[in-house]
PDB file of C-alpha atoms and ligand atoms in Angstrom:
ATOM      1  CA  MET A  14      -0.003   0.002  -0.002  1.00  0.00           C
ATOM      2  CA  SER A  15       1.428   3.399  -0.952  1.00  0.00           C
ATOM      3  CA  PHE A  16       1.363   6.222   1.550  1.00  0.00           C
ATOM      4  CA  ASP A  17       2.121   9.917   1.818  1.00  0.00           C
ATOM      5  CA  VAL A  18       5.412  10.085   3.689  1.00  0.00           C
ATOM      6  CA  ASN A  19       5.227  13.855   4.222  1.00  0.00           C
ATOM      7  CA  LYS A  20       1.791  13.590   5.803  1.00  0.00           C
ATOM      8  CA  LEU A  21       3.024  10.814   8.083  1.00  0.00           C
ATOM      9  CA  ILE A  22       5.985  12.958   9.218  1.00  0.00           C
ATOM     10  CA  GLU A  23       3.613  15.897   9.810  1.00  0.00           C
ATOM     11  CA  GLN A  24       1.521  13.658  12.083  1.00  0.00           C
ATOM     12  CA  ALA A  25       4.593  12.603  14.067  1.00  0.00           C
ATOM     13  CA  ILE A  26       5.580  16.275  14.463  1.00  0.00           C
ATOM     14  CA  LEU A  27       2.079  17.041  15.755  1.00  0.00           C
ATOM     15  CA  ALA A  28       2.316  14.094  18.162  1.00  0.00           C
ATOM     16  CA  ARG A  29       5.652  15.427  19.440  1.00  0.00           C
ATOM     17  CA  GLU A  30       3.983  18.644  20.583  1.00  0.00           C
ATOM     18  CA  ASN A  31       2.237  16.669  23.348  1.00  0.00           C
ATOM     19  CA  ALA A  32       5.455  15.204  24.728  1.00  0.00           C
ATOM     20  CA  TYR A  33       5.749  15.333  28.495  1.00  0.00           C
ATOM     21  CA  ALA A  34       9.514  15.655  28.889  1.00  0.00           C
ATOM     22  CA  PRO A  35      10.221  17.993  31.860  1.00  0.00           C
ATOM     23  CA  TYR A  36      13.374  16.053  32.845  1.00  0.00           C
ATOM     24  CA  SER A  37      15.215  15.520  29.586  1.00  0.00           C
ATOM     25  CA  ASN A  38      13.582  18.354  27.624  1.00  0.00           C
ATOM     26  CA  PHE A  39      13.934  16.009  24.674  1.00  0.00           C
ATOM     27  CA  LYS A  40      10.600  15.710  22.898  1.00  0.00           C
ATOM     28  CA  VAL A  41       9.855  12.792  20.600  1.00  0.00           C
ATOM     29  CA  GLY A  42       6.828  12.125  18.415  1.00  0.00           C
ATOM     30  CA  ALA A  43       5.617   8.982  16.705  1.00  0.00           C
ATOM     31  CA  ALA A  44       2.775   8.295  14.300  1.00  0.00           C
ATOM     32  CA  ILE A  45       1.347   5.068  12.908  1.00  0.00           C
ATOM     33  CA  LEU A  46      -0.586   5.080   9.628  1.00  0.00           C
ATOM     34  CA  LEU A  47      -3.295   2.412   9.651  1.00  0.00           C
ATOM     35  CA  LYS A  48      -4.935   0.665   6.686  1.00  0.00           C
ATOM     36  CA  ASP A  49      -8.201   2.537   7.353  1.00  0.00           C
ATOM     37  CA  GLY A  50      -6.330   5.817   6.728  1.00  0.00           C
ATOM     38  CA  SER A  51      -6.320   6.934  10.357  1.00  0.00           C
ATOM     39  CA  TYR A  52      -3.255   7.800  12.418  1.00  0.00           C
ATOM     40  CA  ILE A  53      -2.295   6.880  15.960  1.00  0.00           C
ATOM     41  CA  HIS A  54      -0.089   9.429  17.743  1.00  0.00           C
ATOM     42  CA  GLY A  55       2.481   8.793  20.448  1.00  0.00           C
ATOM     43  CA  CYS A  56       4.819  10.998  22.471  1.00  0.00           C
ATOM     44  CA  ASN A  57       7.331  10.349  25.222  1.00  0.00           C
ATOM     45  CA  VAL A  58       5.915  10.559  28.729  1.00  0.00           C
ATOM     46  CA  GLU A  59       8.480  11.012  31.497  1.00  0.00           C
ATOM     47  CA  ASN A  60       8.374  10.499  35.239  1.00  0.00           C
ATOM     48  CA  ALA A  61      10.307  11.830  38.266  1.00  0.00           C
ATOM     49  CA  SER A  62      11.159   8.171  38.768  1.00  0.00           C
ATOM     50  CA  TYR A  63      13.274   8.185  35.597  1.00  0.00           C
ATOM     51  CA  GLY A  64      13.065   4.468  34.880  1.00  0.00           C
ATOM     52  CA  LEU A  65       9.341   4.820  34.273  1.00  0.00           C
ATOM     53  CA  CYS A  66       9.755   7.129  31.278  1.00  0.00           C
ATOM     54  CA  ASN A  67       7.907   5.815  28.234  1.00  0.00           C
ATOM     55  CA  CYS A  68       9.222   6.452  24.738  1.00  0.00           C
ATOM     56  CA  ALA A  69       7.045   7.923  21.992  1.00  0.00           C
ATOM     57  CA  GLU A  70       7.277   4.736  19.950  1.00  0.00           C
ATOM     58  CA  ARG A  71       5.901   2.522  22.700  1.00  0.00           C
ATOM     59  CA  THR A  72       3.184   5.037  23.576  1.00  0.00           C
ATOM     60  CA  ALA A  73       1.939   4.910  19.970  1.00  0.00           C
ATOM     61  CA  LEU A  74       2.190   1.130  19.707  1.00  0.00           C
ATOM     62  CA  PHE A  75       0.393   0.473  22.998  1.00  0.00           C
ATOM     63  CA  LYS A  76      -2.313   2.932  21.973  1.00  0.00           C
ATOM     64  CA  MET A  77      -2.732   1.064  18.684  1.00  0.00           C
ATOM     65  CA  VAL A  78      -3.263  -2.224  20.529  1.00  0.00           C
ATOM     66  CA  SER A  79      -5.561  -0.694  23.133  1.00  0.00           C
ATOM     67  CA  GLU A  80      -7.732   0.826  20.392  1.00  0.00           C
ATOM     68  CA  GLY A  81      -8.326  -2.694  19.039  1.00  0.00           C
ATOM     69  CA  TYR A  82      -6.010  -2.627  16.020  1.00  0.00           C
ATOM     70  CA  LYS A  83      -3.878  -5.633  15.077  1.00  0.00           C
ATOM     71  CA  LYS A  84      -0.317  -5.591  13.793  1.00  0.00           C
ATOM     72  CA  ASP A  85      -1.464  -6.163  10.192  1.00  0.00           C
ATOM     73  CA  ASP A  86      -3.468  -2.915  10.330  1.00  0.00           C
ATOM     74  CA  ALA A  87      -0.239  -0.883  10.447  1.00  0.00           C
ATOM     75  CA  VAL A  88       1.082   0.418   7.121  1.00  0.00           C
ATOM     76  CA  ALA A  89       3.819   2.806   8.194  1.00  0.00           C
ATOM     77  CA  PHE A  90       5.422   4.085  11.382  1.00  0.00           C
ATOM     78  CA  CYS A  91       7.286   7.370  11.810  1.00  0.00           C
ATOM     79  CA  ILE A  92       9.478   8.730  14.613  1.00  0.00           C
ATOM     80  CA  VAL A  93      10.685  12.323  14.822  1.00  0.00           C
ATOM     81  CA  GLY A  94      12.978  14.178  17.202  1.00  0.00           C
ATOM     82  CA  LYS A  95      15.131  17.297  17.306  1.00  0.00           C
ATOM     83  CA  THR A  96      18.322  15.426  16.481  1.00  0.00           C
ATOM     84  CA  LYS A  97      21.231  16.308  14.142  1.00  0.00           C
ATOM     85  CA  ASP A  98      20.614  13.296  11.959  1.00  0.00           C
ATOM     86  CA  VAL A  99      17.364  11.305  11.901  1.00  0.00           C
ATOM     87  CA  ILE A 100      16.297   9.921  15.286  1.00  0.00           C
ATOM     88  CA  SER A 101      17.014   6.277  16.012  1.00  0.00           C
ATOM     89  CA  PRO A 102      14.734   4.184  18.247  1.00  0.00           C
ATOM     90  CA  CYS A 103      16.159   2.679  21.454  1.00  0.00           C
ATOM     91  CA  GLY A 104      16.649  -1.053  21.833  1.00  0.00           C
ATOM     92  CA  ALA A 105      13.539  -1.568  23.959  1.00  0.00           C
ATOM     93  CA  CYS A 106      11.368   0.154  21.344  1.00  0.00           C
ATOM     94  CA  ARG A 107      12.931  -1.894  18.540  1.00  0.00           C
ATOM     95  CA  GLN A 108      11.883  -5.063  20.364  1.00  0.00           C
ATOM     96  CA  VAL A 109       8.320  -3.765  20.847  1.00  0.00           C
ATOM     97  CA  MET A 110       8.178  -2.591  17.207  1.00  0.00           C
ATOM     98  CA  SER A 111       9.208  -6.081  16.115  1.00  0.00           C
ATOM     99  CA  GLU A 112       6.417  -7.590  18.246  1.00  0.00           C
ATOM    100  CA  LEU A 113       3.601  -5.232  17.225  1.00  0.00           C
ATOM    101  CA  LEU A 114       4.316  -4.121  13.647  1.00  0.00           C
ATOM    102  CA  PRO A 115       4.107  -6.308  10.534  1.00  0.00           C
ATOM    103  CA  LEU A 116       7.436  -7.247   8.928  1.00  0.00           C
ATOM    104  CA  ASP A 117       6.633  -5.222   5.816  1.00  0.00           C
ATOM    105  CA  CYS A 118       5.706  -2.069   7.763  1.00  0.00           C
ATOM    106  CA  ARG A 119       7.523   0.955   6.379  1.00  0.00           C
ATOM    107  CA  ILE A 120       9.546   2.708   9.101  1.00  0.00           C
ATOM    108  CA  VAL A 121      10.374   6.384   8.641  1.00  0.00           C
ATOM    109  CA  LEU A 122      13.024   7.969  10.867  1.00  0.00           C
ATOM    110  CA  ALA A 123      13.045  11.769  10.727  1.00  0.00           C
ATOM    111  CA  ASN A 124      14.310  14.931  12.348  1.00  0.00           C
ATOM    112  CA  LEU A 125      12.929  18.463  12.480  1.00  0.00           C
ATOM    113  CA  ASP A 126      15.262  19.689   9.732  1.00  0.00           C
ATOM    114  CA  GLY A 127      13.650  17.536   7.090  1.00  0.00           C
ATOM    115  CA  LYS A 128      16.115  14.639   7.126  1.00  0.00           C
ATOM    116  CA  THR A 129      14.436  11.275   6.614  1.00  0.00           C
ATOM    117  CA  LYS A 130      15.456   7.648   6.373  1.00  0.00           C
ATOM    118  CA  LEU A 131      13.224   4.819   5.232  1.00  0.00           C
ATOM    119  CA  THR A 132      14.018   1.555   6.984  1.00  0.00           C
ATOM    120  CA  SER A 133      12.470  -1.720   8.162  1.00  0.00           C
ATOM    121  CA  ILE A 134      12.038  -3.794  11.291  1.00  0.00           C
ATOM    122  CA  SER A 135      14.574  -6.370  10.130  1.00  0.00           C
ATOM    123  CA  GLU A 136      17.149  -3.675   9.430  1.00  0.00           C
ATOM    124  CA  LEU A 137      16.598  -2.133  12.877  1.00  0.00           C
ATOM    125  CA  LEU A 138      16.538  -5.432  14.775  1.00  0.00           C
ATOM    126  CA  PRO A 139      18.233  -8.337  12.999  1.00  0.00           C
ATOM    127  CA  TYR A 140      18.173 -11.762  14.715  1.00  0.00           C
ATOM    128  CA  SER A 141      15.260 -10.652  16.897  1.00  0.00           C
ATOM    129  CA  PHE A 142      13.776 -12.731  19.677  1.00  0.00           C
ATOM    130  CA  ASN A 143      10.140 -13.403  18.774  1.00  0.00           C
ATOM    131  CA  GLU A 144       7.160 -15.665  19.483  1.00  0.00           C
ATOM    132  CA  GLY A 145       8.666 -18.422  17.344  1.00  0.00           C
ATOM    133  CA  ASP A 146      11.506 -18.744  19.821  1.00  0.00           C
ATOM    134  CA  LEU A 147       9.130 -19.675  22.639  1.00  0.00           C
ATOM    135  CA  SER A 148       7.918 -22.962  21.149  1.00  0.00           C
TER     136      SER A 148
HETATM  137  N1  LIG B 172      12.983   8.784  23.685  1.00  0.00           N
HETATM  138  C1  LIG B 172      11.935   8.444  22.873  1.00  0.00           C
HETATM  139  O1  LIG B 172      10.787   8.737  23.171  1.00  0.00           O
HETATM  140  N2  LIG B 172      12.218   7.777  21.710  1.00  0.00           N
HETATM  141  C2  LIG B 172      13.469   7.538  21.259  1.00  0.00           C
HETATM  142  O2  LIG B 172      13.607   6.978  20.167  1.00  0.00           O
HETATM  143  C3  LIG B 172      14.641   7.925  22.056  1.00  0.00           C
HETATM  144  C4  LIG B 172      14.346   8.421  23.418  1.00  0.00           C
HETATM  145  C5  LIG B 172      12.678   9.573  24.895  1.00  0.00           C
HETATM  146  C6  LIG B 172      12.832   8.876  26.205  1.00  0.00           C
HETATM  147  C7  LIG B 172      13.073  10.052  27.138  1.00  0.00           C
HETATM  148  O3  LIG B 172      11.816  10.603  27.490  1.00  0.00           O
HETATM  149  C8  LIG B 172      13.796  11.069  26.264  1.00  0.00           C
HETATM  150  O4  LIG B 172      13.536  10.695  24.934  1.00  0.00           O
HETATM  151  C9  LIG B 172      15.300  11.130  26.492  1.00  0.00           C
HETATM  152  O5  LIG B 172      15.880   9.870  26.390  1.00  0.00           O
END
């Protein structure tokens, strides 16, 4: 399925505006484009107990699941931050992305200066641990 990459990035930038990042002051936005044409937004949500901070990626993915969508509903996923180069998701988020996004989901990494990189789950997390390893 084709998609409008600029619109997806715009949605992630909008999502970033809601970031709750009083400790790091580093705001991150994420957006998921679904097959029905709707978008799910996510932002990072921090906590005075630092270990409880939740990344934008996981906020968006957990929202997608809690709204009743399945992994195959996701077409594309975008992350944006105010970084020099495109933002790169942390290891924990890569694992959750590999669990909750389809293998063919288009992943767009972006920054606020218009840099973008199109990538994939398998490029971000090769040799991943997944449900198949549990049997
Ligand atoms: N963060 C994200 O939300 N996504 C990333 O890809 C990298 C890091 C958040 C976590 C924390 O709230 C802040 O950015 C600084 O690490």
